[in-house]
Structure formats: C-alpha cells, structure tokens
Amino acid sequence: MDTPGRTTPTALDFTVENVEKALHQLYYDPNIENKNLAQKWLMQAQVSPQAWQFCWALLSPEKVPEIQYFGASALHTKISRYWSDIPSDQYESLKTQLFSQIACFSTGSKMVLTRLCVALASLALNTMPDAWPGAVAEMVRVFQEEGGGVDGRARCLALLELLTVLPEEFQTSRLPQYKKGQVRGALGREWGSVCPLLQQLLRRTDSPGAVKARVLRCLSSWVLLDVPLNESEDLVHDCFSALPDPELFDPAVDAIVNAVSQPDSQRYVNTLLKLVPQVLALQDQLREAVQSGDMETCHGICRIAVTLGENHSRILLEQVDHWQSFLALVNMIMFCTGIPGHYPVNETTSSLTLTFWYTLQDEIMSFESEKQVIYLQVYRPVYFQLVDVLLHKAQFPSDHEYESWSSDEKEQFRIYRVDISDTLMYVYEMLGAELLSNLYDKLGRLLTNEQPTSWQHTEALLYGFQSIAETIDVNYSDVIPGLIGLIPRITINNVQLADTVMFTIGALAEWLADHPVMLSSVLPLVLQALGNPDLSVSSVSTLKKICRECKYDLPPYASNIVAVSQEVLIKQIHKTSQCMWLMQALGFLLSALPVEEILRNLHSLITPYIQQLEKLADETPNPSNKLAIIHILGLLSNLFTTLDISKQDDESADVSAPPVKTTPPPPGPNPVVVVLQQVFALIQSVLSKWLNDSQVVEAVCAIFEKSVKTLLHDFAPMVSQLSDMLGQMYSTIPQSSALDLTRQMVHIFASETDHFPPIKALFELVTTVTLSIFQQGRRSRGHGPKCS
C-alpha cells in the first residue's frame, strides 16, 4: 500500500485494509517521517464517515490488540465528538452492540475493554436523562445477568470498569453547560444503583482482591461527582477496613482522600466527626510503617490525616465538645511532619503536611478575638513544637551522607528547606517576637556550650532566623544585637553553614542600616567569604544587600570593599552573574562617596577592563573574544545601573545620617558621564567590528540604557554624540536594542529645548529606516538581525 498520509486521502482510502496497514506503519516503521504521516492519516480516518464501517471490523477477535484498540478509540471519537451525526433511531442498536463488545472483551485485552467502556459511557452521557433514563441501573442489570459464556468474575470486573470510567468521562465530556447540569443530576440519582453493588462486593469475604481494588477505584471516581458524604459514609468506613490489606491500601487511600476532600463534604459535620477516631486509629499502623521503613504506607496514612485536617480544620475547631480528638489529629499530623529520616532520601511524607499548618493557623487567626485567645492557649505550644520539628527536619545530614546524595536529591532537599522557610515565616505571624527570643536562646546555649555540637544544629537555628528576617521587619526585635554578636563566635568549617551565615547577615541588612555600629562585626566575615568560590552566591548577594541598604555608613570601609572586590574579579573567582551583582554592589557603595573618590575608585576599577577591551577591539572577531567583550560591557552596565549620586534613599535614611545624604550633587559632570566620555571612542571601535552581531550591539546599548535610566537629565552631556552613534548604527543594520535605547532617549530628552535637534534628527532617521523596512518587506535585507 502507498503510505496513507502521502496524498490527501479520499473517502475510498478509509478501508479496513488501509487502516491496518497504516497502524502497522505507525507501530513498526523505523522511519519517523513515515510514522508521522501514518498518524496524521489515521486521525483523519478516525473522524471520517467510514469510521462507522471499519471500527466494528477492527474489533473482530482475530485482530491484534493494537488494531482492536484503534477500532474502540474510533468508536469513542465518533460518539463523543460527532454525536449529532447519529440518528436517534440508532441509539438502541449502538448501545446493544457496545454491551456485546464489552462482554466479549471482558476476558480480552484490558486496554481495548477500557476504550469500549469509555465509548459506552459517552453514549450514556449523551442520552441521559431523556433517551436513556436509568442508564446505570440497566448497566448493572445487564452485567449481573448470566449469559454469553463469560464467567462471573470477568463480567463483574467489566461492569466495575464501566462504572469507573462513567464519572471520569463526564468530567472531560464536551456536553453543553445546560446539558451537563441535567446529566450531573441524573448521575447523582443513579448513585442509589451503584452504592449497594460496591458495598456488597467490598464486604463479601469471597470477593477476589482484584475485584475489591476495582470497587475502591470505582468509589474514588464517583465521589468526585460530589456524592453526599453521608450517602458514601458506610463505604468510606469500609475503605478504612481495607487499609491493612497491602493489595487494597493505595486504592483505599485514594477513595478516602477523594471523599473527604470534596467541597460539599463540609456540610456533613456528624460524618466528619465519626471519621476523626477512624483516622486516629491508624496511628499504630503508621508507627509500624515508620519502624519498618515502609515509606508508601507512611505516605498514604499521612495523606488521609492531612486531607481531613486541611479541608475541615475550621469545622473541627468549632466542635468545642470534641476539641481533644481534633488536637489528637493535629498531633498525629505533627508526628508526620517530624517523621524520622532525611527528606527526600529516607522519607517523602513530611512535605505533605506543610500546607496544613498554614491552613490551621489561618482558621485560628480568623476567629473573633475572644475565641482566638482560647484557641491560641491550646495551639501556641503546638506551633512552638512545630518550629522545633521543622528546624530538625531542615538539618543537613552528615557530610559523608550528603556527599552520597544525587544532585536531584540535593535539589529536592533545597526546595524542601525553602518550603520550611516559608512555613516558619508564616508561623511568626502567630508566635511573634517570642519565636525570635526562643531561637536566640537556643542558639546562645549552643554556642556557649562546652560540649561540642554539630554544625548542622547551629545551621538550622540560623536558618530559622534567616527565614523570618528575610521577609519580616525585625528592626524592633531586641534579640538581633545579641544575634549579630553571636555570629562571629560561630566556628565556620563547612560550606552549608558558611552559606547560611552569609544569608542571615544579608537578611539583616536593613537592621544594620539602623545600627551601623554593628557593621564592623559582620563585614569582615562577608569580605573573607567573597574569596571563596563555594560561597559565591551567598557572599556576593549579601555584600550587594549591605551596599544597597547601608551605603551611607560604608565610606570608612569603602577602600577595603573595593580592594577585595577588585581582587576577586581579577582572579575570576565568581561566575558571570555573580560578577554582575558584585558590580551592582560597588555601584551602590560608590554612590555615597565624594565625587573625587568615586572617580579615583572608578579609574582603578575600570582601567584593567578598558585595557582588555582595547586589545579585544583590535582582534579579528571570533566566538571566544565575543564572550569576553560581552562580559566586560556587562560589568560596566551593571556598575552604572546602581551608581547614582543624586538619589536619596529615603527608606534607609534617618535623622542621625551624615550630611552627604541630604546634600545636592556637586556641580560638574556626573562621574558616570566622565567615564562614558572617556570610553566612547573605544565603544565605537568595538561596534565598528561587531555591528552585525545582535548580542554585542545589545550589550553596548545596555550600557547607555542603564546609564540613561539611572542618571536621567544628568546624562545630558552625552545626548548629542550618542544620538549620532545610534543613528549610524540603526541606518547601517537596524536592531531592536537600538530602538529600545532610542525610545529611552526620546522619552527623557525630547521635551528639552537644548537637546531637541539631535533627538529630533535621530527620531526622524529611525522612523524613515523602519518604514523603509516595512515597505521593502523582509526579503531585501539579508544581513543582520531585524528590528522586532
């Protein structure tokens, strides 16, 4: 046969023989193009009118399952997507044929059986409630009747498969909205036919495990239709009875979780109250699973406890007569949070519980103040315990164990710690300043203890501080001076601990701005860490925060900070992105210095890069020197992003600040403008060789764009020469970065009379060139990237 997809198929092409050949090609042809053509042709065949003829033929018993599966899928597609094409007088025969095929395949291929069940489910949904009232009751009756030589167990499993896919097909069906409401109501009424069958099969001692597992999956599917919890209550209790059976454990957990998490289930308070003792009764099974290292059982039981607590914490809190049983449930979830082992290597359960603690706190804090006081008496101690548990779980394993972890496990642990950090930050809203005091006392005891302690313990406590200080205003806290005093006492002999020390100092940068006398305690630690490539991210980001928040208090330390930064930049200790952050930090730092000092520091800082750039500008362009050029241009633009001598940092200013904070900028050109004028010719020289490389052009434009944005009108001395250069660039090879820079220039300087002529000329030139591009179309300029 010709490849089915090579030509546009006609109706005659869609024969049983051709479909089989196309399926063979799809599954067995090694050529990917032929596979794709076959798949495309088969998709057309599936929706063609001829599908009604070939689909039944493809289901014949002698065909292989892949071919039968395509026949069943074609049937489902026709029924679900082209229902309006089916005459109503054919509904009955179609239903009969599908019942017959399902009976045949009840002992055949499972995947084909499922597709046939989905097809009959789609037919039922399209005919309910008018053309086929009592559809589910009829399904149950048909499959319970003796017949067809099919054994009872196979018929039973086929019926359960059909009942399971029916609600699932409803969830994804394309029924119009009005019809969906009618069908949902009809399915709700049919629960009366499903529930007794499921109960009977689950409770029969002679029901095989496979049947009971299918019953539980069927229940899972039906409760998603918002079956009232009081109507599925007995079945949910049966699910709890099934949990000790390893074969039924997973489907039983899913069924309980689905039933309890339905939004409508909140209405059935009495049923929920009956479920609490059943969940608490699982604690022995949970402890046994923990002792035997059975992570799956731990996970499943935890899911049940958390689902009940998370979805119904308010209702259960309000049942004051049952407060002890709800507190017991909360403590059971606490046990799951603190489950022994390191996430994600020895346990994967504890992460499931974190959202519960948010939810419970939200509910407690939402009560009116009188009630809240009572709840806080009970639950504040629980949350203090939670902090201890979370900080224990956040501890790193031993160095030897951590080295054996895969990179994926380390990344999962990092994300898990971020989730713990978020939870601690949230818990602070309930526990307040007392939480910081609690952490400080523990850290103080740890660091003044004569006995040797593990670095993991110290790191976790610091991590708790950092988590809170990063997002909460701790400026009023009376323990922060003590914490800053403790930090230099920490013996830092480990990368993870050093990282956390850095991030903690960074989180306290705003506090340091209000207490500059403490800078001398921590700044040496940061500058020392700057030379360690393993601490690259934490040390550079911390220095940047300090330079941003405390810049007016840093002049005494400026020469030291610049010297250390220059050294690590020359030694190339840090990756590109950290080098850029470091330049931003230096920009903040220099902004607070007198202009002469800024110029002197800029000269020493930038000269090595300018010399390097001069050398690169003379070389023949190649990929290696391109990266070096982009790196140097990036360093300059990041420095100029934050170097601003005119802005007042109102947030960090205070009445005791030095006068430099409030004095206007000195007369004369801005230091950034001085430097730009000095390197302008060099930048033009670089551009002349790299004008057809959009990345280099973008890096050049970024220097000026960042400077314009920061300096605003102080950029004025550069307007004329930059306008000329931009015009030449854009008229030679138009690029989007030049357009963006032009927009900035027009936005800031078009209204100023002195600068109007060069800006006007640039605007007219850019407009003319751009219009000519649109008129010529994309075909004319083959060189260089186009403007976007």
Coordinates of N, CA and C in Angstrom, one line a residue, residues 238-321:
D238 N -15.8 1.3 55.1 CA -15.3 0.0 54.6 C -13.8 0.2 54.0
C239 N -13.6 1.4 53.5 CA -12.2 1.7 53.0 C -11.2 1.7 54.1
F240 N -11.6 2.2 55.3 CA -10.7 2.2 56.4 C -10.4 0.7 56.8
S241 N -11.4 -0.1 56.7 CA -11.2 -1.6 57.0 C -10.3 -2.2 56.0
A242 N -10.2 -1.7 54.7 CA -9.4 -2.3 53.7 C -7.9 -1.9 53.8
L243 N -7.6 -0.9 54.6 CA -6.2 -0.3 54.7 C -5.2 -1.3 55.1
P244 N -5.5 -2.3 56.0 CA -4.4 -3.2 56.4 C -4.0 -4.2 55.3
D245 N -4.8 -4.3 54.2 CA -4.5 -5.2 53.1 C -3.6 -4.5 52.1
P246 N -2.4 -5.0 52.0 CA -1.4 -4.3 51.1 C -1.9 -4.1 49.7
E247 N -2.7 -5.1 49.2 CA -3.2 -5.0 47.8 C -4.3 -3.9 47.6
L248 N -4.9 -3.6 48.7 CA -6.0 -2.6 48.7 C -5.6 -1.3 49.2
F249 N -4.4 -1.2 49.8 CA -4.0 0.0 50.5 C -4.1 1.3 49.7
D250 N -3.4 1.3 48.5 CA -3.4 2.5 47.7 C -4.8 2.9 47.2
P251 N -5.6 2.0 46.6 CA -6.9 2.5 46.1 C -7.8 2.9 47.3
A252 N -7.6 2.3 48.5 CA -8.5 2.7 49.7 C -8.1 4.1 50.1
V253 N -6.8 4.4 50.1 CA -6.3 5.8 50.5 C -6.9 6.8 49.5
D254 N -6.8 6.5 48.2 CA -7.3 7.4 47.2 C -8.8 7.7 47.4
A255 N -9.6 6.6 47.7 CA -11.0 6.7 47.8 C -11.4 7.6 49.1
I256 N -10.7 7.4 50.2 CA -10.9 8.2 51.4 C -10.6 9.6 51.1
V257 N -9.4 9.9 50.5 CA -8.9 11.2 50.3 C -9.9 12.0 49.4
N258 N -10.3 11.3 48.3 CA -11.3 11.9 47.4 C -12.6 12.2 48.0
A259 N -13.1 11.3 48.9 CA -14.4 11.5 49.5 C -14.3 12.7 50.5
V260 N -13.2 12.7 51.3 CA -13.1 13.7 52.3 C -12.8 15.1 51.8
S261 N -12.2 15.2 50.6 CA -11.7 16.5 50.1 C -12.8 17.1 49.2
Q262 N -13.9 16.5 49.0 CA -15.0 17.2 48.2 C -15.5 18.4 48.9
P263 N -15.6 19.5 48.3 CA -16.1 20.8 48.9 C -17.4 20.6 49.7
D264 N -18.3 19.8 49.1 CA -19.6 19.6 49.6 C -19.6 18.9 51.0
S265 N -18.4 18.1 51.2 CA -18.4 17.3 52.4 C -18.4 18.1 53.7
Q266 N -18.1 19.4 53.6 CA -18.1 20.2 54.8 C -19.5 20.3 55.5
R267 N -20.5 20.0 54.7 CA -21.9 20.1 55.2 C -22.2 19.0 56.2
Y268 N -21.4 17.9 56.2 CA -21.8 16.7 56.9 C -20.9 16.6 58.2
V269 N -21.2 17.5 59.2 CA -20.3 17.6 60.3 C -20.3 16.3 61.1
N270 N -21.5 15.7 61.3 CA -21.5 14.4 62.1 C -20.7 13.3 61.5
T271 N -20.8 13.2 60.1 CA -20.0 12.2 59.4 C -18.5 12.5 59.6
L272 N -18.1 13.8 59.5 CA -16.7 14.1 59.7 C -16.2 13.8 61.1
L273 N -17.1 14.0 62.1 CA -16.7 13.7 63.5 C -16.5 12.2 63.7
K274 N -17.3 11.4 62.9 CA -17.1 10.0 63.1 C -15.8 9.5 62.4
L275 N -15.3 10.3 61.4 CA -14.1 9.9 60.7 C -12.8 10.2 61.5
V276 N -12.9 11.2 62.4 CA -11.7 11.5 63.2 C -11.1 10.3 64.0
P277 N -12.0 9.6 64.8 CA -11.4 8.5 65.5 C -10.9 7.4 64.6
Q278 N -11.5 7.2 63.4 CA -11.0 6.2 62.5 C -9.6 6.6 61.9
V279 N -9.4 7.9 61.7 CA -8.0 8.3 61.3 C -7.1 8.1 62.4
L280 N -7.5 8.4 63.7 CA -6.6 8.3 64.8 C -6.2 6.8 65.1
A281 N -7.2 5.9 64.7 CA -6.9 4.5 64.9 C -5.8 4.0 64.0
L282 N -5.4 4.8 63.0 CA -4.3 4.3 62.1 C -2.9 4.6 62.6
Q283 N -2.9 5.2 63.8 CA -1.5 5.6 64.3 C -0.6 4.4 64.6
D284 N -1.2 3.3 65.0 CA -0.3 2.1 65.2 C 0.3 1.6 63.9
Q285 N -0.6 1.5 62.9 CA -0.1 1.1 61.6 C 0.9 2.1 61.0
L286 N 0.7 3.4 61.3 CA 1.7 4.4 60.9 C 3.1 4.2 61.6
R287 N 3.0 4.0 62.9 CA 4.3 3.8 63.6 C 5.0 2.5 63.2
E288 N 4.2 1.5 63.0 CA 4.9 0.2 62.5 C 5.5 0.5 61.1
A289 N 4.8 1.2 60.2 CA 5.4 1.5 58.9 C 6.7 2.3 59.0
V290 N 6.7 3.3 60.0 CA 7.9 4.1 60.2 C 9.1 3.2 60.6
Q291 N 8.8 2.3 61.6 CA 9.8 1.4 62.1 C 10.4 0.5 61.1
S292 N 9.5 0.0 60.2 CA 9.9 -0.9 59.2 C 10.4 -0.2 57.9
G293 N 10.4 1.1 57.9 CA 10.9 1.8 56.7 C 9.9 1.7 55.5
D294 N 8.6 1.5 55.8 CA 7.6 1.4 54.7 C 7.1 2.8 54.3
M295 N 7.8 3.4 53.4 CA 7.5 4.8 53.1 C 6.1 5.0 52.5
E296 N 5.7 4.0 51.7 CA 4.4 4.1 51.0 C 3.3 4.2 51.9
T297 N 3.3 3.3 53.0 CA 2.3 3.2 54.0 C 2.3 4.5 54.8
C298 N 3.4 5.0 55.1 CA 3.5 6.3 55.9 C 2.9 7.4 55.0
H299 N 3.2 7.4 53.8 CA 2.7 8.5 52.9 C 1.2 8.4 52.8
G300 N 0.6 7.2 52.6 CA -0.8 7.1 52.5 C -1.6 7.5 53.7
I301 N -1.1 7.0 54.9 CA -1.8 7.4 56.1 C -1.7 8.9 56.4
C302 N -0.5 9.4 56.1 CA -0.4 10.9 56.3 C -1.3 11.7 55.3
R303 N -1.5 11.2 54.1 CA -2.4 11.8 53.1 C -3.8 11.9 53.7
I304 N -4.2 10.8 54.3 CA -5.6 10.8 54.9 C -5.7 11.8 56.0
A305 N -4.8 11.8 57.0 CA -4.8 12.7 58.1 C -4.8 14.1 57.7
V306 N -3.9 14.4 56.8 CA -3.7 15.8 56.3 C -5.0 16.3 55.5
T307 N -5.6 15.4 54.7 CA -6.8 15.8 54.0 C -7.9 16.1 54.9
L308 N -8.1 15.3 55.9 CA -9.2 15.6 56.9 C -8.9 16.9 57.6
G309 N -7.7 17.1 58.1 CA -7.3 18.3 58.8 C -7.3 19.6 57.9
E310 N -6.8 19.4 56.7 CA -6.7 20.6 55.9 C -8.0 21.1 55.4
N311 N -8.9 20.2 55.0 CA -10.1 20.5 54.4 C -11.2 20.9 55.4
H312 N -11.0 20.5 56.6 CA -12.1 20.7 57.6 C -11.6 21.2 58.9
S313 N -10.5 21.9 58.9 CA -10.0 22.4 60.2 C -10.9 23.4 60.9
R314 N -11.6 24.2 60.1 CA -12.5 25.2 60.8 C -13.7 24.5 61.5
I315 N -14.3 23.6 60.7 CA -15.4 22.9 61.2 C -15.1 22.1 62.5
L316 N -13.9 21.4 62.4 CA -13.5 20.6 63.5 C -13.1 21.4 64.7
L317 N -12.5 22.6 64.5 CA -12.1 23.5 65.6 C -13.4 24.0 66.3
E318 N -14.5 24.2 65.5 CA -15.7 24.8 66.0 C -16.4 23.8 66.9
Q319 N -16.1 22.5 66.7 CA -16.8 21.5 67.6 C -16.1 21.4 68.9
V320 N -16.4 22.4 69.8 CA -15.6 22.5 71.0 C -15.8 21.3 71.9
D321 N -16.9 20.6 71.8 CA -17.0 19.4 72.7 C -16.0 18.3 72.3

